[in-house]
Coordinates of C-alpha atoms and ligand atoms in Angstrom, one line a residue:
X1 CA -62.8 -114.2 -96.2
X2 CA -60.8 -113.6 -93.0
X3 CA -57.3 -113.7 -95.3
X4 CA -59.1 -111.1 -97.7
X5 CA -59.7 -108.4 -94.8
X6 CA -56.6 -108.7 -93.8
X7 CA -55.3 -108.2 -97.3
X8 CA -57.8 -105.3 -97.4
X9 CA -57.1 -103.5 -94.4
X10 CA -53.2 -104.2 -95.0
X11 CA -53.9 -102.1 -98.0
X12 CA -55.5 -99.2 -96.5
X13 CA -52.8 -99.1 -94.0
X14 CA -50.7 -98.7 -96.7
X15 CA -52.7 -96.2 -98.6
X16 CA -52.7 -94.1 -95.3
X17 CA -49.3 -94.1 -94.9
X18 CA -48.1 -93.3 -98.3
X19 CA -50.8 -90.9 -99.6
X20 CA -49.8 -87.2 -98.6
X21 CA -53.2 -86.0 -99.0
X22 CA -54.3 -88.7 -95.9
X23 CA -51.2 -89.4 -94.3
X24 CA -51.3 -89.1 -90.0
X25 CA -48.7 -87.3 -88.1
X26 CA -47.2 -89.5 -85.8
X27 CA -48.9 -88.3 -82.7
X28 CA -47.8 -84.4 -83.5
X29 CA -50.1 -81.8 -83.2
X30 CA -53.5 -80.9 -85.2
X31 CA -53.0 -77.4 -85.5
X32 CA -49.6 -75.0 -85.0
X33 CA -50.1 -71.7 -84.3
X34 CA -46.4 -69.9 -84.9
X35 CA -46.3 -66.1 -83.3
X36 CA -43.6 -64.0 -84.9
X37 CA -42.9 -60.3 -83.1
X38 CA -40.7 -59.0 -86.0
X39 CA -37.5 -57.2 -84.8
X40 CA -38.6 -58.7 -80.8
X41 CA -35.8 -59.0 -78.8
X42 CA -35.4 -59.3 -75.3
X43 CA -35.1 -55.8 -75.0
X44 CA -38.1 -54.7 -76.8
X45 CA -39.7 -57.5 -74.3
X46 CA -38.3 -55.7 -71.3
X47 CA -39.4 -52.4 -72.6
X48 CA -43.0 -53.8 -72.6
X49 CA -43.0 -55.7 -69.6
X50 CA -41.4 -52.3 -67.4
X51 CA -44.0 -49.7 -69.1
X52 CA -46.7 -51.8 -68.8
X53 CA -46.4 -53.5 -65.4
X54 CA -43.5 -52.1 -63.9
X55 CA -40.2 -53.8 -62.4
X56 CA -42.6 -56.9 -60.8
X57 CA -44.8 -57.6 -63.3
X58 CA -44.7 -60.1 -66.3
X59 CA -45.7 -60.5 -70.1
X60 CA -48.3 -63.4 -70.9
X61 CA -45.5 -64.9 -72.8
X62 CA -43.0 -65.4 -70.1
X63 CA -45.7 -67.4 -68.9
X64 CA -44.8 -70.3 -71.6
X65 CA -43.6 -73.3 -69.9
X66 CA -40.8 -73.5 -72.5
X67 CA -38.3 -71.6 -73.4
X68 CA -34.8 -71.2 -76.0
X69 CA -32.6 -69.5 -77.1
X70 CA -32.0 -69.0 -80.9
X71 CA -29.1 -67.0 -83.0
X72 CA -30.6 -65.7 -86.4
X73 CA -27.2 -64.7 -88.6
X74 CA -28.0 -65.3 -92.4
X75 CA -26.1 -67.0 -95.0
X76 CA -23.7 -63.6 -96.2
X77 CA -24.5 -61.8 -93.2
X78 CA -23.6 -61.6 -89.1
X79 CA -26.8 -59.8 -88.8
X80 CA -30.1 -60.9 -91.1
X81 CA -32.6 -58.9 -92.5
X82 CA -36.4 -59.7 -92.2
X83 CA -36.1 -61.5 -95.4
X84 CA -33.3 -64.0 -94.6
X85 CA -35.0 -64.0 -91.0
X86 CA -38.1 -65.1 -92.6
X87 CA -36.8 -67.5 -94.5
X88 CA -35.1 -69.2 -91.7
X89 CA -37.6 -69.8 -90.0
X90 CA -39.9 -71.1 -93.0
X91 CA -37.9 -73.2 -94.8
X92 CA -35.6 -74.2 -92.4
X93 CA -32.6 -73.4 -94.2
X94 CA -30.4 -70.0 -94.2
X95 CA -30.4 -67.7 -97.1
X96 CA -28.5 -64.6 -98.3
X97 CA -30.7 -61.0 -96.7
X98 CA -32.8 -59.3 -99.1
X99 CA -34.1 -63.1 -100.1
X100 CA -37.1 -64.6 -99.4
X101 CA -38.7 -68.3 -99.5
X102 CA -35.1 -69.4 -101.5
X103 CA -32.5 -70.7 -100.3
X104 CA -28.7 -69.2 -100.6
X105 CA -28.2 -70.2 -104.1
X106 CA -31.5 -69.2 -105.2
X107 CA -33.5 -71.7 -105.0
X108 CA -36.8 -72.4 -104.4
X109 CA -38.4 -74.6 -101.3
X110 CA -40.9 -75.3 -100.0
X111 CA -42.3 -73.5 -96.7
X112 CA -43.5 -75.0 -93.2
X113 CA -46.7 -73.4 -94.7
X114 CA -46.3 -75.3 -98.0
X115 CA -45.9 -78.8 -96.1
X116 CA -49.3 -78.1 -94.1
X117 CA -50.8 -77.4 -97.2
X118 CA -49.8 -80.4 -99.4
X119 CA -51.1 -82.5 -96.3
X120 CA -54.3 -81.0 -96.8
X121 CA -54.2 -78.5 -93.2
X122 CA -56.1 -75.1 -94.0
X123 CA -53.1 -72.3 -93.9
X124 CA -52.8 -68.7 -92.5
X125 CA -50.9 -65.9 -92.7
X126 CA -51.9 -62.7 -90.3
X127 CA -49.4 -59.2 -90.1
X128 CA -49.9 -55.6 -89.1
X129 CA -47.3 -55.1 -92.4
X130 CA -48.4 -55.8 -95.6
X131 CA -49.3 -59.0 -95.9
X132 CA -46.8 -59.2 -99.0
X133 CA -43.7 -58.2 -97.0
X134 CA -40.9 -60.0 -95.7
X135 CA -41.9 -62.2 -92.9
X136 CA -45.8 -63.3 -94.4
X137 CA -43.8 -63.8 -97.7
X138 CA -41.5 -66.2 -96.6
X139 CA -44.0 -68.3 -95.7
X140 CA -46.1 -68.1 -99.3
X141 CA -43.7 -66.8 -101.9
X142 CA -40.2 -67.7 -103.6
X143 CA -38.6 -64.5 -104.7
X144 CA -34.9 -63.6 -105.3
X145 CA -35.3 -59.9 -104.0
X146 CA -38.1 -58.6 -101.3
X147 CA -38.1 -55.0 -102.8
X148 CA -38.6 -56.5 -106.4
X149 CA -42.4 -56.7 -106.8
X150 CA -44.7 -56.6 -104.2
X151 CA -47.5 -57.1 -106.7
X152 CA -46.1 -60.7 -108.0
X153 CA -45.5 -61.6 -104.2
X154 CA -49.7 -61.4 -103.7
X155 CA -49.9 -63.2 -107.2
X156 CA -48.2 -66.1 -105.6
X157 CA -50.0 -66.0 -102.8
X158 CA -53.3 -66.9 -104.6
X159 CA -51.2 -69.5 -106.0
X160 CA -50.5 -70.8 -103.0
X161 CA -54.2 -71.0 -101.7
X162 CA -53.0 -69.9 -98.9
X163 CA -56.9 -70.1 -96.5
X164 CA -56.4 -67.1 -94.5
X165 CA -54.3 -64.1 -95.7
X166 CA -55.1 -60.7 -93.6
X167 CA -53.0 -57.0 -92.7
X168 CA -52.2 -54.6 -94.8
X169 CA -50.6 -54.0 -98.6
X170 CA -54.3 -53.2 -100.3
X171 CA -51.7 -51.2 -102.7
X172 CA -50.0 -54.1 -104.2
X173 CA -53.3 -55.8 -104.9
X174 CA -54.6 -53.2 -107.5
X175 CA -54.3 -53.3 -111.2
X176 CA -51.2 -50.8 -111.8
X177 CA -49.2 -48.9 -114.4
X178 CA -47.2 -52.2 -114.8
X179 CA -50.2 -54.2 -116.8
X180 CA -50.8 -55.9 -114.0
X181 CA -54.2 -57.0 -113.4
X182 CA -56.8 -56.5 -110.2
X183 CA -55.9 -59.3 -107.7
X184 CA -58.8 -58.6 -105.6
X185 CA -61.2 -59.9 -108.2
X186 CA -59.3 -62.7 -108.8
X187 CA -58.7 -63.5 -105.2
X188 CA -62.6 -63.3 -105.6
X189 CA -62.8 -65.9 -108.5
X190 CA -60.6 -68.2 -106.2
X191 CA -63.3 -68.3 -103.9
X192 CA -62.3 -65.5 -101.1
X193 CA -64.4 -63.5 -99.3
X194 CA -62.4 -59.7 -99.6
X195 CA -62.8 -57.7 -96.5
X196 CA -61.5 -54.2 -96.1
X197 CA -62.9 -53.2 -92.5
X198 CA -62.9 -54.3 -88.9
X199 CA -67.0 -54.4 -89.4
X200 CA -66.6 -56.6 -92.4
X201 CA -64.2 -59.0 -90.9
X202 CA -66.5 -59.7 -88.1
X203 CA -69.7 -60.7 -90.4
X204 CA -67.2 -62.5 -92.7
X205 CA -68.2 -66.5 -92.8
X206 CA -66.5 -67.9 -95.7
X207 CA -63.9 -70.2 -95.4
X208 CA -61.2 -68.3 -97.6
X209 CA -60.4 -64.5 -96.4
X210 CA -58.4 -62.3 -97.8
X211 CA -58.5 -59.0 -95.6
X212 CA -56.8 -56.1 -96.6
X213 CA -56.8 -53.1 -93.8
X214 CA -55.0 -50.7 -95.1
X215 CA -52.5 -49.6 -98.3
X216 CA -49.0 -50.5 -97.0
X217 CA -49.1 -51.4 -92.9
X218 CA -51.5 -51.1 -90.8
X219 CA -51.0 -47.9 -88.3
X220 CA -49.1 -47.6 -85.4
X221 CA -51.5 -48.6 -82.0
X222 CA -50.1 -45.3 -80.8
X223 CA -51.5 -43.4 -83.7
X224 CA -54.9 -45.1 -84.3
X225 CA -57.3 -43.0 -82.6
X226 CA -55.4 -39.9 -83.9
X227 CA -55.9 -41.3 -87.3
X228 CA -59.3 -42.7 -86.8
X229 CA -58.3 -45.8 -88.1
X230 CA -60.6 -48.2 -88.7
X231 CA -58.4 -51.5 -88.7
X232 CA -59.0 -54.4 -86.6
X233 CA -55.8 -55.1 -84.2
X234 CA -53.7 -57.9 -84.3
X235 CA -56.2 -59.4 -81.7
X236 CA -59.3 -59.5 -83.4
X237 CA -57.3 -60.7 -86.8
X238 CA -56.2 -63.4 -85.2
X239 CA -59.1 -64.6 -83.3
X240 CA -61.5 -64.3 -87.0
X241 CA -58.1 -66.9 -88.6
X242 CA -58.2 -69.1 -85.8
X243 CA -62.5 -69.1 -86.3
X244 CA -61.9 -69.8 -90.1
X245 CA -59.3 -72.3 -90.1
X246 CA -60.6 -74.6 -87.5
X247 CA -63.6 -74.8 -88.6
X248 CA -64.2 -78.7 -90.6
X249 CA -61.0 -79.1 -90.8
X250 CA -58.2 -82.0 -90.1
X251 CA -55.8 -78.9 -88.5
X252 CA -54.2 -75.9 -89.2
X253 CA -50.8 -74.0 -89.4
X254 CA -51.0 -69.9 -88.7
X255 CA -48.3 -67.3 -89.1
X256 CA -49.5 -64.3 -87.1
X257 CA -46.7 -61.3 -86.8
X258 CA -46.9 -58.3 -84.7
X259 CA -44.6 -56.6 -87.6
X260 CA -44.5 -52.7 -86.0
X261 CA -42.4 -53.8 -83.2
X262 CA -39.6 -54.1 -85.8
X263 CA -40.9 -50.5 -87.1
X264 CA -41.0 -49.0 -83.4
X265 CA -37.7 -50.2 -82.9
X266 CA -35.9 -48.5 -86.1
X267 CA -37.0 -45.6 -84.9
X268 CA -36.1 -46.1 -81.6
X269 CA -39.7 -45.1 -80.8
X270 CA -39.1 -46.6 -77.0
X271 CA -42.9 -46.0 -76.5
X272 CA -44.9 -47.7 -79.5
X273 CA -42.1 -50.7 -78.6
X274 CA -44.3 -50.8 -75.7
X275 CA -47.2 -50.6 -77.3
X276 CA -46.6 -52.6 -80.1
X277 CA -45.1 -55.4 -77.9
X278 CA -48.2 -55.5 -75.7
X279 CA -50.7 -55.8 -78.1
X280 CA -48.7 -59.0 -79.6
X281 CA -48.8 -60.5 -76.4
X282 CA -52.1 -60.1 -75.9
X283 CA -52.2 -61.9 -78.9
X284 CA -50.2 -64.7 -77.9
X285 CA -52.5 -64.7 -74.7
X286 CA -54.8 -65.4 -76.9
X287 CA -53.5 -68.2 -78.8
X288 CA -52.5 -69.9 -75.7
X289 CA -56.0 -69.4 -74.3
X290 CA -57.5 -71.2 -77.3
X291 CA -54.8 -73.8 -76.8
X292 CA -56.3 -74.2 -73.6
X293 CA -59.7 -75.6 -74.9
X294 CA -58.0 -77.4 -77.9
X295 CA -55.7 -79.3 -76.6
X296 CA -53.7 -80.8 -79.6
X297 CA -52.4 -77.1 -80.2
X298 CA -48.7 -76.0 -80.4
X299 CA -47.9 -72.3 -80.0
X300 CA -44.6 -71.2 -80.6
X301 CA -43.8 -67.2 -80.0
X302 CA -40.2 -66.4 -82.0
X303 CA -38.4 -63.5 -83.3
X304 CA -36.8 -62.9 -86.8
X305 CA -34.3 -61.0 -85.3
X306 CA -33.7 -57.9 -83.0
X307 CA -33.7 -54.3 -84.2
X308 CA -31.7 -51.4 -82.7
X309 CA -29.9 -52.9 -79.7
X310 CA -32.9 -51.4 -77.5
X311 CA -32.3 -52.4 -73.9
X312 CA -33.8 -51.2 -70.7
X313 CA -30.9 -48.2 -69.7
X314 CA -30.8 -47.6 -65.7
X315 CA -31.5 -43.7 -66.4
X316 CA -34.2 -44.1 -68.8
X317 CA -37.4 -41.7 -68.3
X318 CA -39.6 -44.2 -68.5
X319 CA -42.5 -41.6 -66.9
X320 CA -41.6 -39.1 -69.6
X321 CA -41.4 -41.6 -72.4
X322 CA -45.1 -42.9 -71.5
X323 CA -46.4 -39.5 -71.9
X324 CA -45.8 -39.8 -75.4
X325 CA -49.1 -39.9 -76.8
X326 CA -47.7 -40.4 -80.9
X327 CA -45.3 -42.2 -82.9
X328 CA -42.3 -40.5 -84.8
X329 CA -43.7 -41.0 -87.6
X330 CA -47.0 -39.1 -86.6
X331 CA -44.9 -36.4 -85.7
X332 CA -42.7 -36.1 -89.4
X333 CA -46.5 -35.8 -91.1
X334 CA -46.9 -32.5 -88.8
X335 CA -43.5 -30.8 -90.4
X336 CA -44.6 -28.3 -92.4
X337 CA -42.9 -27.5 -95.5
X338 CA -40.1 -25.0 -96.5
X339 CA -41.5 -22.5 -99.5
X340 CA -38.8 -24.1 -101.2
X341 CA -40.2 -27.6 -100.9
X342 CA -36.7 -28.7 -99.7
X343 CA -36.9 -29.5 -95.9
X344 CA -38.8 -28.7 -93.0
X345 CA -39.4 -24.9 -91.2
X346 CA -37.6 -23.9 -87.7
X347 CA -40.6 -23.1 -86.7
X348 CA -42.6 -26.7 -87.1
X349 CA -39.2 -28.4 -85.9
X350 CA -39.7 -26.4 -82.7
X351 CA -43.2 -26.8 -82.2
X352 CA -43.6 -30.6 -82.7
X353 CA -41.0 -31.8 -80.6
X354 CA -42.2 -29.8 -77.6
X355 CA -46.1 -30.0 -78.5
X356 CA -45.7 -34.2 -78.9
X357 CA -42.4 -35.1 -77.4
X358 CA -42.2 -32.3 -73.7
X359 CA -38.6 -31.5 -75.6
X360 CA -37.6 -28.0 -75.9
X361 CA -34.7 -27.5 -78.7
X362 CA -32.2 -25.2 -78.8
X363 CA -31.4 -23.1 -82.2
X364 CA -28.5 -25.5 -82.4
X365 CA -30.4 -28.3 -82.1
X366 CA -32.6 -27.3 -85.1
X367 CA -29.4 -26.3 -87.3
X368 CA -28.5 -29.9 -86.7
X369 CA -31.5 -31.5 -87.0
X370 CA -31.9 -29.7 -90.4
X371 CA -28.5 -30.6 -91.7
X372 CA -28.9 -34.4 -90.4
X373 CA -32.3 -34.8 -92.5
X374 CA -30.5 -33.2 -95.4
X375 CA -27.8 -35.4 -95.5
X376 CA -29.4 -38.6 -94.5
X377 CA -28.8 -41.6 -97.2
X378 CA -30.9 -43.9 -95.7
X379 CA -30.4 -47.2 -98.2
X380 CA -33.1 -49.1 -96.6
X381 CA -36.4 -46.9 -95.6
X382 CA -35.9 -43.7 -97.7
X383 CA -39.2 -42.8 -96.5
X384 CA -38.6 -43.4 -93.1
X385 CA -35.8 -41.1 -92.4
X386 CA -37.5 -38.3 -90.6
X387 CA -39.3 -40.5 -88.1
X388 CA -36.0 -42.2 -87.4
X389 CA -34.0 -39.2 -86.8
X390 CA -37.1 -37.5 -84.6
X391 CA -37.4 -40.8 -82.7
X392 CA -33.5 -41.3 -82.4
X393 CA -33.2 -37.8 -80.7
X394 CA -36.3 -38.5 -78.2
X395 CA -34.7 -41.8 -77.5
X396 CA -31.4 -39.9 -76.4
X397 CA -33.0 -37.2 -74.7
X398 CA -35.0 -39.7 -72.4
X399 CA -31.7 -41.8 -71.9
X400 CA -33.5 -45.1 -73.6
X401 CA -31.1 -47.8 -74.6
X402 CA -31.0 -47.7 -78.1
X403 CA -28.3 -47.7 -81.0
X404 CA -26.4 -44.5 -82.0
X405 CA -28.0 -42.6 -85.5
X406 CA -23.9 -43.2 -86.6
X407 CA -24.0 -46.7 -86.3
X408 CA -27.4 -47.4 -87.7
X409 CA -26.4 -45.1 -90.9
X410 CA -23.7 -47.6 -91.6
X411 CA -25.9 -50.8 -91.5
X412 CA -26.8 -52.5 -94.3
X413 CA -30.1 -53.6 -92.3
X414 CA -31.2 -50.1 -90.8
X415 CA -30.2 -50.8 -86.9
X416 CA -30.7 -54.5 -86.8
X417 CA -28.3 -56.6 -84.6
X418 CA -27.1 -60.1 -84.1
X419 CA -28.5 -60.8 -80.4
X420 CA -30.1 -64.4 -79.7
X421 CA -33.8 -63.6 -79.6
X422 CA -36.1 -65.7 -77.0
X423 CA -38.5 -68.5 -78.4
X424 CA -41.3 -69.7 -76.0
X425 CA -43.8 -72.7 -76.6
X426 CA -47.0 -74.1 -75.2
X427 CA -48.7 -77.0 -75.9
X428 CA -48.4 -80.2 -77.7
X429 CA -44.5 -80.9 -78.8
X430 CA -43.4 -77.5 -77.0
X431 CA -40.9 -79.4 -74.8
X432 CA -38.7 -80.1 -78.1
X433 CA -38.1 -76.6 -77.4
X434 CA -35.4 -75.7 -75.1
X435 CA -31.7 -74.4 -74.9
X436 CA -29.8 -72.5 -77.7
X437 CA -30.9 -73.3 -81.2
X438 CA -30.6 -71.8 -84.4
X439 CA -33.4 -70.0 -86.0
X440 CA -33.5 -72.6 -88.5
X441 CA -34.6 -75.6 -86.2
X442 CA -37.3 -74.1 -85.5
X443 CA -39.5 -74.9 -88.7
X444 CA -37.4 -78.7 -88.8
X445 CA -38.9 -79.4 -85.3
X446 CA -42.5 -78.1 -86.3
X447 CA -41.9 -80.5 -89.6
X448 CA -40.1 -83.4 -87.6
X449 CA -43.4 -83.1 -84.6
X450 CA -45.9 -83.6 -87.7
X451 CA -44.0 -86.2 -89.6
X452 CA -43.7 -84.1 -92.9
X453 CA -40.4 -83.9 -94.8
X454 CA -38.8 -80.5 -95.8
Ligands
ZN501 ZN1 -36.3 -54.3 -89.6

């Protein structure tokens, strides 16, 4: 009898340890929260931290008790893109830019996401982008080009099962010209509860969300009571995935991004950097608080790369740059029209710039302005141009540290750069994190601490 339990529990021991479904980490955490501020370099940190609480004061997240260094160049590239950024740090493994959840030879692998998920932890995915772009895909899609179809990015998603999926990119869900069908309903069929409002994302209670806020990305902080949006904040997002996924379950892994810092920063909108970057910590702030009560919870706050070169500049009107009550882009949506439909009048040029940004232009400064947005070939936003070149002028004029318009015209990536981007950690495993790493180690030490295999 004695030898038979024995035998018994010997094989449950080995049932444990070779079944994925039921297999223990080693001692790693229960539940990893990962924080990404897309395009979040020091710089856009320092912005933050000076605006907000001036030369003294500090972020949440330099709080962290540990911190590295990482550099985040991508397989055919000095400087990534989003997509290779992504990639690195959900599969662990570099890729070429424009690719996303493949590696450099196209093919596909498995996320940190995808290991939580085959061990049976409820997943999470939370951005102010669409929830289909770059950064959130990484984690839940394989595809060979990030611009190729939004719509079969979402597909995958349901695929994926991924628990939680929340931000914007309501557009790509939709039945469309393409034949493609309604992904709402069958996000629906799946089991999700669809939520479309800050109102209905409070009173949801299922244990699968999908919560679209808005067509493409969410709006700007800076723009939201202009716009009367009715989007929950990164915040309140974050706090409803943390509700959902911890609730009767063995653990959890969340992506949460604060995606418009990347945005800000293309447009060298100095203030919504601010902005932007504050709410994400106060999102991190949060995390870390939660941490606090459970324990067995890593947080780890990382960049996919920084955007623009900002830095804080000695003669910087930081006064005058705070006064800014609207983003760039707020301020190409009040251009009115030529007759011709081509381009913008003096007039509107004139008044937005002094009504939103204090500047007063010149004649000359029009004429050039004019023959800037006419020539413009921006490769990589089309849509964005105008914003860019009215943020890239207020930048100057206030002296913030920011790239030229000349060089980001020639990059491939819109403005982004090569600079090592901080990563901070709190909680249990964060002291695997420390000096300079690669972007890549990141997701193999969040593996490694749960004793998964990429
Ligand atoms: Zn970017």
């Amino acid at each position: 009898m004695k030898k038979l339990t024995i035998y018994l529990s010997f094989l449950i021991l080995l049932f444990i340890q070779t079944s994925p479904g039921t297999a223990a980490p080693k001692d790693g955490p229960k539940n990893i929260i990962l924080l990404i501020g897309d395009g979040m370099g020091l710089g856009q940190m320092e912005i933050a931290r000076l605006f907000e609480y001036g030369k003294k004061g500090h972020l949440y997240i330099e709080t962290l008790p540990y911190t590295a260094l990482a550099h985040t160049y991508s397989a055919n590239n000095r400087v990534t893109d989003s997509a290779a950024g992504g990639t690195a740090l959900a599969i662990g493994e570099k890729t070429k830019n424009e690719m996303i959840g493949v590696t450099a030879n196209g093919k596909e692998k498995k996320s940190i996401l995808d290991l939580f998920k085959n061990h049976l932890y409820k997943t999470g995915i939370v951005t102010t982008n669409s929830v289909t772009d770059a950064t959130p895909a990484s984690f839940t899609a394989s595809v060979k080009n990030r611009w190729e179809d939004q719509h079969a990015i979402a597909k995958q998603q349901l695929q994926t099962k991924v628990d939680v999926i929340m931000g914007g990119g309501l557009s790509y869900f939709g039945a469309n010209e393409k034949g493609d069908t309604n992904l709402i309903n069958q996000y629906k069929k799946a089991g999700y509860q669809f939520v479309a409002t800050k109102q209905e994302l409070q009173h949801a209670k299922s244990d699968k969300i999908l919560g679209l806020f808005g067509p493409k990305h969410l709006n700007f902080k800076l723009d939201r009571n202009k716009l009367h949006s009715q989007e929950p904040t990164l915040t309140e997002m974050t706090a409803k995935t943390i509700e959902t996924l911890s609730k009767n379950s063995k653990g959890f892994f969340a992506m949460i991004e604060g995606a418009r810092i990347d945005h800000a920063s293309h447009a060298s909108d100095l203030t919504s950097i601010w902005k932007e970057t504050i709410e994400f910590d106060n999102t991190v702030k949060y995390c870390v608080e939660w941490a606090k009560k459970h324990p067995d919870t890593l947080i780890v706050v990382a960049a996919d790369h920084e955007t623009m070169g900002i830095s804080s500049s000695e003669p910087m009107d930081i006064k005058a740059l705070k006064q800014i009550s609207v983003t760039p882009h707020y301020m190409a949506s009040q251009l009115q029209k030529n007759k011709s439909g081509i381009g913008y009048t003096n007039q509107s040029i004139r008044k937005v710039f002094k009504q939103y940004a204090h500047m007063t232009l010149t004649n000359r400064d029009i004429a050039l302005f004019q023959s800037d947005i006419k020539n413009d070939r921006n490769q990589v936003y089309p849509d964005q141009q105008i914003a860019w070149e009215i943020g890239n002028r207020i930048a100057k004029h206030y002296h913030a540290g920011s790239l030229d318009r000349s060089t980001e015209k020639l990059s491939t990536t819109g403005g982004h750069t090569s600079n090592m981007i901080a990563v901070f950690a709190y909680g249990k495993g964060a002291n695997q994190f420390h000096g300079v790493m690669d972007n890549t180690d990141i997701p193999k030490i969040l593996a490694e601490l749960m004793g998964f295999a990429f």
